[in-house]
Structures are given as structure tokens and as C-alpha cells.
PDB file of C-alpha atoms and ligand atoms in Angstrom:
ATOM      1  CA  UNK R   1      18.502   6.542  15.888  1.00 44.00           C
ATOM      2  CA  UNK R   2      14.648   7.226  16.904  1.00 48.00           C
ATOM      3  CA  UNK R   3      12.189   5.224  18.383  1.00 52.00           C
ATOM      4  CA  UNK R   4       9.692   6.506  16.757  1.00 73.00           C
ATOM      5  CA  UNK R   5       7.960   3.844  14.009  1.00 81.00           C
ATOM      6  CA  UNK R   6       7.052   4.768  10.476  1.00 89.00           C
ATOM      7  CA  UNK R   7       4.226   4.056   8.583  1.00 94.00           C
ATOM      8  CA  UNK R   8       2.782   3.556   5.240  1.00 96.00           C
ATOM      9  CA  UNK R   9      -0.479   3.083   3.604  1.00 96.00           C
ATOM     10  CA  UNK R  10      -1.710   0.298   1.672  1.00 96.00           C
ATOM     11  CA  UNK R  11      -5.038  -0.467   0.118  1.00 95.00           C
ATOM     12  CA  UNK R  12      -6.980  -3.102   2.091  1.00 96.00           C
ATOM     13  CA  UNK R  13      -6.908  -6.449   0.131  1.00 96.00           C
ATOM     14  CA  UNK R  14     -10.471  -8.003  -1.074  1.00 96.00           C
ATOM     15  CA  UNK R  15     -11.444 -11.251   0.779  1.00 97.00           C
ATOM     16  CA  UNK R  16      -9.280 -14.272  -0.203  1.00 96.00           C
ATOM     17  CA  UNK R  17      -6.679 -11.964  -1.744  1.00 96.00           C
ATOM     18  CA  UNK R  18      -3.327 -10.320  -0.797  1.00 97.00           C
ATOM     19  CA  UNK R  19      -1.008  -7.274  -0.910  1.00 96.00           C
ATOM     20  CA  UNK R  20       2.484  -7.123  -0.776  1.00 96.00           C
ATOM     21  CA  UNK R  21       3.991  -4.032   0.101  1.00 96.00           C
ATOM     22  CA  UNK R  22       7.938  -3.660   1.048  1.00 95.00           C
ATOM     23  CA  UNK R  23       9.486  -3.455   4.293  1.00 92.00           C
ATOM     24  CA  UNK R  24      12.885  -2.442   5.438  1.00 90.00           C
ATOM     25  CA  UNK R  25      14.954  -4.490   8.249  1.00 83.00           C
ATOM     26  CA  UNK R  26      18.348  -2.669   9.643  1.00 81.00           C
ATOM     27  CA  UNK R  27      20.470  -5.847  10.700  1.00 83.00           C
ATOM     28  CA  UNK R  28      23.186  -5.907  13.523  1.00 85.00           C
ATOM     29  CA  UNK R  29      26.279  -7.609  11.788  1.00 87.00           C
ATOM     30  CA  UNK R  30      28.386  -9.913  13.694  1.00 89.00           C
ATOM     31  CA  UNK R  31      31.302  -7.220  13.620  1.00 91.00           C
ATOM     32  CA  UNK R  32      29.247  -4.595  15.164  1.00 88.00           C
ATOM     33  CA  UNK R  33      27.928  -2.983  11.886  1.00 90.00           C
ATOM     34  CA  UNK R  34      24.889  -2.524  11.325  1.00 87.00           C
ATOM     35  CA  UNK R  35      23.040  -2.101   7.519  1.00 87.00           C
ATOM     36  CA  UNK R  36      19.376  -1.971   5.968  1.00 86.00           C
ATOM     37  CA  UNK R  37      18.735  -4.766   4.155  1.00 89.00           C
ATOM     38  CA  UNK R  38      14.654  -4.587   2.106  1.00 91.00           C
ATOM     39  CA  UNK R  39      12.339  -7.484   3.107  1.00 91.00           C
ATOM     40  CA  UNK R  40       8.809  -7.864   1.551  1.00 94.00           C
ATOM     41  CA  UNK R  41       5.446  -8.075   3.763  1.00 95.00           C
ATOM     42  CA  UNK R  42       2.135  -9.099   2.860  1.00 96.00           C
ATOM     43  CA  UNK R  43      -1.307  -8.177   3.771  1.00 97.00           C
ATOM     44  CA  UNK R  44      -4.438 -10.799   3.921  1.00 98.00           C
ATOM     45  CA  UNK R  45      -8.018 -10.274   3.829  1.00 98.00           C
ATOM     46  CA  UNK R  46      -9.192 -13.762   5.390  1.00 98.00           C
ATOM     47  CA  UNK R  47     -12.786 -14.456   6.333  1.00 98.00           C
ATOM     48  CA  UNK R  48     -12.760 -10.941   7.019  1.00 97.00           C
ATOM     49  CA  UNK R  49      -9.976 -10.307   9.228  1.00 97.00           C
ATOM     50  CA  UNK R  50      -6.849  -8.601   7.977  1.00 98.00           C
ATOM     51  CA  UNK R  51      -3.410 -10.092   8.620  1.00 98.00           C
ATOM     52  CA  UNK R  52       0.202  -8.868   7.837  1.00 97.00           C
ATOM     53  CA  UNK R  53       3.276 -11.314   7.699  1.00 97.00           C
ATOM     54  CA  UNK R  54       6.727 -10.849   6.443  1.00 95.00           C
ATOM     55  CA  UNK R  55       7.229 -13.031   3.180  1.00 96.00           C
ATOM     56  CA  UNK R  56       9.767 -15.539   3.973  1.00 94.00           C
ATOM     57  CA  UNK R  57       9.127 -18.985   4.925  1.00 96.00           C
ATOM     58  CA  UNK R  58      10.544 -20.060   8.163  1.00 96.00           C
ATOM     59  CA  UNK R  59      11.611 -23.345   6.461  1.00 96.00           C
ATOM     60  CA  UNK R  60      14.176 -21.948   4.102  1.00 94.00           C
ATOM     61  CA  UNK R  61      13.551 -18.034   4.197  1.00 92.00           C
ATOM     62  CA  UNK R  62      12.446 -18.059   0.582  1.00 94.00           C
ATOM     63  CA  UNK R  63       9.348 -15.741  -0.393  1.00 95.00           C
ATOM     64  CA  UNK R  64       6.252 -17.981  -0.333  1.00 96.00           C
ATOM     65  CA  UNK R  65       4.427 -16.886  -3.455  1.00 94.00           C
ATOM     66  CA  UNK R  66       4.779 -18.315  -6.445  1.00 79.00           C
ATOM     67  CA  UNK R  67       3.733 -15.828  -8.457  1.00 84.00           C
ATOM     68  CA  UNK R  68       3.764 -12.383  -7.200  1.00 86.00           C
ATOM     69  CA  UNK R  69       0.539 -11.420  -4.743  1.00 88.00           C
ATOM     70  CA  UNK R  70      -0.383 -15.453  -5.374  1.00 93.00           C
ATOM     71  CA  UNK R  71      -0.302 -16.853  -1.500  1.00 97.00           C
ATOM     72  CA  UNK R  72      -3.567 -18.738  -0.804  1.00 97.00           C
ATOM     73  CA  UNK R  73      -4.317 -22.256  -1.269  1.00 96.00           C
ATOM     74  CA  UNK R  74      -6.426 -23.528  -4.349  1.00 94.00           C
ATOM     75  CA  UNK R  75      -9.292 -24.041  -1.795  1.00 97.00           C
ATOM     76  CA  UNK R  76      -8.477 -20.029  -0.383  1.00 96.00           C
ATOM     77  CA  UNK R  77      -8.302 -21.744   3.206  1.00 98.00           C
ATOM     78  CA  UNK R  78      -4.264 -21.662   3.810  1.00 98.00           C
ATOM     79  CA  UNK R  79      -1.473 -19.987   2.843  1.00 98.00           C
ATOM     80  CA  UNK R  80       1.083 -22.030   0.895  1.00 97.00           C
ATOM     81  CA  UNK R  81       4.774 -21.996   0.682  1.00 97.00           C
ATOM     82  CA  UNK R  82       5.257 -22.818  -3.038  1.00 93.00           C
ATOM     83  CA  UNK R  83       8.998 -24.136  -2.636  1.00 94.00           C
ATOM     84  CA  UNK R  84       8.967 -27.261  -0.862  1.00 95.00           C
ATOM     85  CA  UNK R  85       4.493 -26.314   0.044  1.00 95.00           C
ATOM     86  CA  UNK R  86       4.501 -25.564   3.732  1.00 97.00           C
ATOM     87  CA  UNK R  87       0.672 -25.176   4.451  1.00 97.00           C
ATOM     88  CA  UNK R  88       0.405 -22.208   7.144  1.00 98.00           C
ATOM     89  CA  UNK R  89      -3.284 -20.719   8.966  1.00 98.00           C
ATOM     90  CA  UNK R  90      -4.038 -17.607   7.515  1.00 98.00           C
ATOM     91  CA  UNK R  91      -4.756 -15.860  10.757  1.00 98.00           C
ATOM     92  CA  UNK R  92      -2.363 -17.213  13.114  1.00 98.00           C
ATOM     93  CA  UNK R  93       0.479 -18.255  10.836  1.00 98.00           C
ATOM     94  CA  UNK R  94       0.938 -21.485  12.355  1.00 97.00           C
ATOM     95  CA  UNK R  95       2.425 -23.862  10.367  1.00 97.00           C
ATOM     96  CA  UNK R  96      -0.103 -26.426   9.561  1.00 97.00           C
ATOM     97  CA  UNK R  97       2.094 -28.978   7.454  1.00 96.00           C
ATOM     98  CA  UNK R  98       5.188 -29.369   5.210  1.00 96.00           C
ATOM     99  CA  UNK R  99       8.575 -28.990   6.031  1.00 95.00           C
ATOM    100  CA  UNK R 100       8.031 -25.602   8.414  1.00 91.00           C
ATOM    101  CA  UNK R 101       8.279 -28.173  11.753  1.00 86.00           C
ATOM    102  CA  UNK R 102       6.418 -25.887  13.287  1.00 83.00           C
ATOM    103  CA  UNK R 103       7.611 -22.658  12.751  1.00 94.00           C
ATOM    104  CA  UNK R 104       5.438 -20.163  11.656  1.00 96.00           C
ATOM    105  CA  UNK R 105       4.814 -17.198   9.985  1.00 97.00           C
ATOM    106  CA  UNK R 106       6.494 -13.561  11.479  1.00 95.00           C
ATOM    107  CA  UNK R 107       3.576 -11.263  12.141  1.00 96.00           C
ATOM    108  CA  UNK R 108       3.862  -7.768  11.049  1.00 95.00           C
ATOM    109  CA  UNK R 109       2.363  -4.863  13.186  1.00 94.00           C
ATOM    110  CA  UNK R 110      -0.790  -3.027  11.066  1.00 96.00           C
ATOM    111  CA  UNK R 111      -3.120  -0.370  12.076  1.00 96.00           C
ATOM    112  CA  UNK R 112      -6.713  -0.153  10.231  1.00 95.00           C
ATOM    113  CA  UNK R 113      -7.467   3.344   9.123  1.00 91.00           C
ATOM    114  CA  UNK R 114     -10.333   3.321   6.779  1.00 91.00           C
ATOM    115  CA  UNK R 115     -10.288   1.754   3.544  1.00 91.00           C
ATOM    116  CA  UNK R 116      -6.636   1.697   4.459  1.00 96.00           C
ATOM    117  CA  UNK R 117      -4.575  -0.620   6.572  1.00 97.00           C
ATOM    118  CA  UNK R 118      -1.104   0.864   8.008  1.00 96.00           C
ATOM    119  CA  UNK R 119       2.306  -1.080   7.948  1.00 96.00           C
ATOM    120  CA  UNK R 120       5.462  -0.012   9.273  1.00 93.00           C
ATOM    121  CA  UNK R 121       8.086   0.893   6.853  1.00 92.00           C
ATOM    122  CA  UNK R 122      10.803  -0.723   8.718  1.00 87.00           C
ATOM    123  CA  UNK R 123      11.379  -4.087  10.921  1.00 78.00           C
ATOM    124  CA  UNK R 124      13.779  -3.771  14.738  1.00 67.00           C
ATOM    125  CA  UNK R 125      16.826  -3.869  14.403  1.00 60.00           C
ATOM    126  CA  UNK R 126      17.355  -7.839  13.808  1.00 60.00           C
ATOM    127  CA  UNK R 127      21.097  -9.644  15.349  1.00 56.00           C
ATOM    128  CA  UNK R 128      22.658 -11.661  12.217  1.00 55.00           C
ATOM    129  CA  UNK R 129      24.568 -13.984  14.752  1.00 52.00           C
TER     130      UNK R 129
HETATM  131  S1  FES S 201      11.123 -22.533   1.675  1.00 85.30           S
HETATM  132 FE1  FES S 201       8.992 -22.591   2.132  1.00 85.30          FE
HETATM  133  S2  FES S 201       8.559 -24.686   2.387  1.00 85.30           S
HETATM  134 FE2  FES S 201      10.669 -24.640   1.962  1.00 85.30          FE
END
């Protein structure tokens, strides 16, 4: 298997919005195995800065929008978990309240090119056990 990372393009999001784009993972079984599983990132514009985070809570693992592309408070100040409403910082994904004790977002690597911002198509290789 290479090293080398893949990318892909996706539009840069206005201010106060997102973009979801996908994102493969290839996971390390506990018997050895290993298979590609597809994950979901998404990509902030917040007080100008652009962030990318994989969409799964670290409370439960569920996607945190409610509606698809829908991730920012009422307010536009946090990002919000809309299971059990985890409140995380949209540029350091720290969780800020709600059930995420702490955990926060997972960052995702992204390259600005442009009106374009670059993701990678795929996650490391990630250990199930
Ligand atoms: S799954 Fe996100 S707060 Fe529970």
C-alpha cells in the first residue's frame, strides 16, 4: 500500500456555513483484516478561518448535523451535536459542553488552494481493537 495521500477538491464554504464532503477510513480488524469503511468530513468557514473535522461526535460517534450541511449553533458561534447537543469551538473542536466530557472533535488535514480547499480522500489506517 502507498504512502502517498490523496486529495480532493471542495468549494470553500461561505462564512458561518459548512461543507460536507466524504472521506474513506481503511480499518485494521481485530483478526488481522483490514477493510475500507466511508466516513463523512466537514469543512467550516468560521470568522474567517477554515476548519475540517470528521462528522462523528466523540460522545456516541453519531453524525452531528441534524439536517444535512446544518452544524452551527442558532447564534453561528458553536458547532452542535444535535443528538444528545454537545456544544464544540468551531476552530479548535474542543468540546465546550454536553455529554462530549471533553472529547473533542477529530481534525481533518486541508490544504487551501484558491477558491478551493483540499481534503484527503482517505483517513490512516485506524486499529478497531
Ligand atoms: S452523539 Fe453527539 S452528543 Fe451524543
Amino acid at each position: 500500500m502507498s504512502d502517498q495521500q490523496q486529495w480532493q477538491s471542495v468549494a470553500k464554504p461561505a462564512e458561518g456555513e459548512a461543507v460536507c464532503f466524504d472521506l474513506k477510513a481503511r480499518v485494521r480488524l481485530s483478526n488481522g483484516e483490514q477493510a475500507d469503511i466511508s466516513e463523512q468530513g466537514f469543512l467550516i468557514c468560521h470568522q474567517g478561518q477554515y476548519r475540517a473535522w470528521k462528522n462523528s461526535c466523540p460522545h456516541a460517534g453519531a453524525p452531528l448535523d441534524w439536517m444535512p450541511g446544518q452544524f452551527f449553533s442558532e447564534d453561528g458561534q458553536q458547532l452542535v451535536c444535535h443528538v444528545h447537543f454537545a456544544h464544540f469551538d468551531p476552530l479548535t473542536g474542543d468540546c465546550l459542553s454536553g455529554p462530549c466530557q471533553q472529547k473533542g472533535l477529530s481534525p481533518v488535514k486541508f490544504i487551501e488552494s484558491g477558491n478551493m480547499i483540499q481534503v484527503p480522500v482517505s483517513t490512516h489506517l485506524v486499529d478497531t481493537d
